[in-house]
mmCIF file of C-alpha atoms in Angstrom:
data_model
loop_
_atom_site.group_PDB
_atom_site.id
_atom_site.type_symbol
_atom_site.label_atom_id
_atom_site.label_comp_id
_atom_site.label_asym_id
_atom_site.label_seq_id
_atom_site.Cartn_x
_atom_site.Cartn_y
_atom_site.Cartn_z
ATOM 1 C CA UNK A 1 182.285 80.978 41.969
ATOM 2 C CA UNK A 2 181.154 80.491 38.401
ATOM 3 C CA UNK A 3 178.507 82.664 36.827
ATOM 4 C CA UNK A 4 176.134 79.685 36.396
ATOM 5 C CA UNK A 5 176.392 78.860 40.081
ATOM 6 C CA UNK A 6 175.694 82.513 40.989
ATOM 7 C CA UNK A 7 172.566 82.533 38.837
ATOM 8 C CA UNK A 8 171.398 79.260 40.382
ATOM 9 C CA UNK A 9 172.055 80.638 43.869
ATOM 10 C CA UNK A 10 170.137 83.829 43.014
ATOM 11 C CA UNK A 11 167.152 81.825 41.724
ATOM 12 C CA UNK A 12 167.216 79.607 44.831
ATOM 13 C CA UNK A 13 167.278 82.676 47.104
ATOM 14 C CA UNK A 14 164.371 84.149 45.160
ATOM 15 C CA UNK A 15 162.265 81.004 45.680
ATOM 16 C CA UNK A 16 163.181 80.835 49.354
ATOM 17 C CA UNK A 17 162.175 84.486 49.770
ATOM 18 C CA UNK A 18 158.855 83.889 47.980
ATOM 19 C CA UNK A 19 158.217 80.828 50.158
ATOM 20 C CA UNK A 20 158.927 82.880 53.308
ATOM 21 C CA UNK A 21 156.577 85.649 52.176
ATOM 22 C CA UNK A 22 153.810 83.102 51.522
ATOM 23 C CA UNK A 23 154.449 81.442 54.876
ATOM 24 C CA UNK A 24 154.259 84.796 56.692
ATOM 25 C CA UNK A 25 150.968 85.555 54.926
ATOM 26 C CA UNK A 26 149.533 82.200 56.038
ATOM 27 C CA UNK A 27 150.655 82.852 59.629
ATOM 28 C CA UNK A 28 148.923 86.260 59.511
ATOM 29 C CA UNK A 29 145.733 84.607 58.239
ATOM 30 C CA UNK A 30 145.810 82.075 61.078
ATOM 31 C CA UNK A 31 146.399 84.812 63.642
ATOM 32 C CA UNK A 32 143.568 86.928 62.231
ATOM 33 C CA UNK A 33 141.183 83.961 62.145
ATOM 34 C CA UNK A 34 141.895 83.290 65.827
ATOM 35 C CA UNK A 35 141.271 86.881 66.925
ATOM 36 C CA UNK A 36 138.411 87.173 69.394
ATOM 37 C CA UNK A 37 135.234 88.574 67.902
ATOM 38 C CA UNK A 38 132.987 90.724 70.077
ATOM 39 C CA UNK A 39 130.060 92.821 68.837
ATOM 40 C CA UNK A 40 126.538 93.453 70.047
ATOM 41 C CA UNK A 41 123.558 95.668 69.406
ATOM 42 C CA UNK A 42 120.233 95.736 71.237
ATOM 43 C CA UNK A 43 117.143 97.858 71.854
ATOM 44 C CA UNK A 44 114.795 98.194 74.814
ATOM 45 C CA UNK A 45 112.135 95.953 73.361
ATOM 46 C CA UNK A 46 108.704 95.995 71.809
ATOM 47 C CA UNK A 47 107.621 99.580 72.504
ATOM 48 C CA UNK A 48 110.881 101.170 73.661
ATOM 49 C CA UNK A 49 109.228 103.040 76.549
ATOM 50 C CA UNK A 50 110.805 103.172 79.978
ATOM 51 C CA UNK A 51 110.037 105.277 83.038
ATOM 52 C CA UNK A 52 109.588 107.755 84.440
ATOM 53 C CA UNK A 53 111.757 106.791 87.392
ATOM 54 C CA UNK A 54 113.333 108.970 90.067
ATOM 55 C CA UNK A 55 116.491 106.932 90.607
ATOM 56 C CA UNK A 56 119.269 105.437 88.488
ATOM 57 C CA UNK A 57 118.393 102.029 87.065
ATOM 58 C CA UNK A 58 120.177 99.628 84.762
ATOM 59 C CA UNK A 59 118.384 99.472 81.430
ATOM 60 C CA UNK A 60 118.017 95.951 80.157
ATOM 61 C CA UNK A 61 117.965 95.940 76.375
ATOM 62 C CA UNK A 62 115.815 92.860 75.712
ATOM 63 C CA UNK A 63 115.684 92.995 71.910
ATOM 64 C CA UNK A 64 119.147 91.734 70.934
ATOM 65 C CA UNK A 65 119.934 92.161 67.231
ATOM 66 C CA UNK A 66 123.401 90.611 67.390
ATOM 67 C CA UNK A 67 125.610 89.308 70.197
ATOM 68 C CA UNK A 68 128.831 87.920 68.729
ATOM 69 C CA UNK A 69 130.910 86.472 71.548
ATOM 70 C CA UNK A 70 127.949 86.504 73.997
ATOM 71 C CA UNK A 71 129.456 89.395 75.992
ATOM 72 C CA UNK A 72 126.168 91.309 76.358
ATOM 73 C CA UNK A 73 124.102 89.754 79.146
ATOM 74 C CA UNK A 74 120.501 90.027 77.919
ATOM 75 C CA UNK A 75 119.033 89.157 81.333
ATOM 76 C CA UNK A 76 120.909 91.915 83.210
ATOM 77 C CA UNK A 77 121.687 94.559 80.555
ATOM 78 C CA UNK A 78 125.381 94.371 81.401
ATOM 79 C CA UNK A 79 128.279 93.906 78.997
ATOM 80 C CA UNK A 80 131.177 91.831 80.361
ATOM 81 C CA UNK A 81 134.382 92.177 78.352
ATOM 82 C CA UNK A 82 135.474 88.639 77.417
ATOM 83 C CA UNK A 83 138.972 89.730 76.355
ATOM 84 C CA UNK A 84 141.287 92.568 77.213
ATOM 85 C CA UNK A 85 141.229 95.169 74.462
ATOM 86 C CA UNK A 86 140.013 98.485 73.084
ATOM 87 C CA UNK A 87 136.217 98.750 72.822
ATOM 88 C CA UNK A 88 133.828 101.301 71.324
ATOM 89 C CA UNK A 89 130.367 101.865 72.822
ATOM 90 C CA UNK A 90 127.436 104.020 71.757
ATOM 91 C CA UNK A 91 123.942 104.670 73.094
ATOM 92 C CA UNK A 92 121.007 106.745 71.864
ATOM 93 C CA UNK A 93 117.540 107.825 72.961
ATOM 94 C CA UNK A 94 114.429 109.605 71.723
ATOM 95 C CA UNK A 95 112.430 111.497 74.339
ATOM 96 C CA UNK A 96 108.946 112.685 73.501
ATOM 97 C CA UNK A 97 107.713 113.501 77.002
ATOM 98 C CA UNK A 98 107.752 116.385 79.452
ATOM 99 C CA UNK A 99 110.022 114.343 81.726
ATOM 100 C CA UNK A 100 113.779 114.636 81.626
ATOM 101 C CA UNK A 101 115.734 111.863 79.980
ATOM 102 C CA UNK A 102 119.247 110.703 80.681
ATOM 103 C CA UNK A 103 121.410 107.793 79.651
ATOM 104 C CA UNK A 104 124.753 107.157 81.273
ATOM 105 C CA UNK A 105 127.488 104.637 80.625
ATOM 106 C CA UNK A 106 129.168 103.097 83.643
ATOM 107 C CA UNK A 107 132.393 101.140 83.768
ATOM 108 C CA UNK A 108 132.725 99.042 86.917
ATOM 109 C CA UNK A 109 130.308 101.316 88.757
ATOM 110 C CA UNK A 110 132.004 104.562 87.649
ATOM 111 C CA UNK A 111 130.264 107.044 85.359
ATOM 112 C CA UNK A 112 132.187 107.524 82.063
ATOM 113 C CA UNK A 113 129.677 109.089 79.607
ATOM 114 C CA UNK A 114 126.283 110.794 79.623
ATOM 115 C CA UNK A 115 123.618 112.149 77.306
ATOM 116 C CA UNK A 116 120.548 113.884 78.712
ATOM 117 C CA UNK A 117 117.526 116.042 78.020
ATOM 118 C CA UNK A 118 116.157 118.366 80.693
ATOM 119 C CA UNK A 119 112.386 118.453 81.305
ATOM 120 C CA UNK A 120 110.598 120.819 78.916
ATOM 121 C CA UNK A 121 107.375 121.323 77.016
ATOM 122 C CA UNK A 122 108.976 121.755 73.602
ATOM 123 C CA UNK A 123 109.225 119.173 70.833
ATOM 124 C CA UNK A 124 110.691 115.676 71.269
ATOM 125 C CA UNK A 125 114.436 115.376 71.750
ATOM 126 C CA UNK A 126 117.060 112.912 70.566
ATOM 127 C CA UNK A 127 120.424 112.301 72.148
ATOM 128 C CA UNK A 128 123.340 109.967 72.025
ATOM 129 C CA UNK A 129 126.948 109.467 72.874
ATOM 130 C CA UNK A 130 129.807 107.258 71.809
ATOM 131 C CA UNK A 131 133.241 106.638 73.222
ATOM 132 C CA UNK A 132 136.247 104.387 73.016
ATOM 133 C CA UNK A 133 137.380 102.720 76.218
ATOM 134 C CA UNK A 134 140.981 101.616 76.231
ATOM 135 C CA UNK A 135 142.217 98.505 77.925
ATOM 136 C CA UNK A 136 139.014 97.054 79.245
ATOM 137 C CA UNK A 137 140.241 94.032 81.162
ATOM 138 C CA UNK A 138 138.687 90.605 81.157
ATOM 139 C CA UNK A 139 135.334 90.427 82.964
ATOM 140 C CA UNK A 140 134.873 94.172 83.469
ATOM 141 C CA UNK A 141 131.183 95.139 83.563
ATOM 142 C CA UNK A 142 129.654 97.887 81.426
ATOM 143 C CA UNK A 143 125.974 98.755 80.921
ATOM 144 C CA UNK A 144 125.504 99.930 77.341
ATOM 145 C CA UNK A 145 123.533 99.783 74.105
ATOM 146 C CA UNK A 146 126.016 98.873 71.348
ATOM 147 C CA UNK A 147 129.693 98.044 71.221
ATOM 148 C CA UNK A 148 132.409 96.118 69.502
ATOM 149 C CA UNK A 149 136.010 95.084 70.019
ATOM 150 C CA UNK A 150 138.375 97.241 67.976
ATOM 151 C CA UNK A 151 141.607 95.457 68.782
ATOM 152 C CA UNK A 152 142.591 92.611 71.083
ATOM 153 C CA UNK A 153 145.609 93.417 73.230
#
């Protein structure tokens, strides 16, 4: 093969490689743009007070700040995972009463996280918890305060 042909072949390979790199980047962009988006954040509502109660109840966070993907059910206080993936959830409270306070996170009826304050006469208390739940499957129910999809699976 002549030197001129080798140079031409090298240049052609270079352009093909650049084209492939650009094509791969465009495919990545399309994939990323089609990723499911799930995020929500909500609070109890106008005054934030609830209780006292002597039994477990599902808190319904009426004041929804954001609900991307509509996975948080404002009427019931339950999050239903729209896609299988890894999710992060967090919940917080401020307790300024002599009554005990507790918030628990349930996944399909099973307790997975808790934060609580025992009854006392001292100053107000704050508490919170956060956790990552792996492989939440489609339509699993969770009662929570805030959460977002980390990675679709």
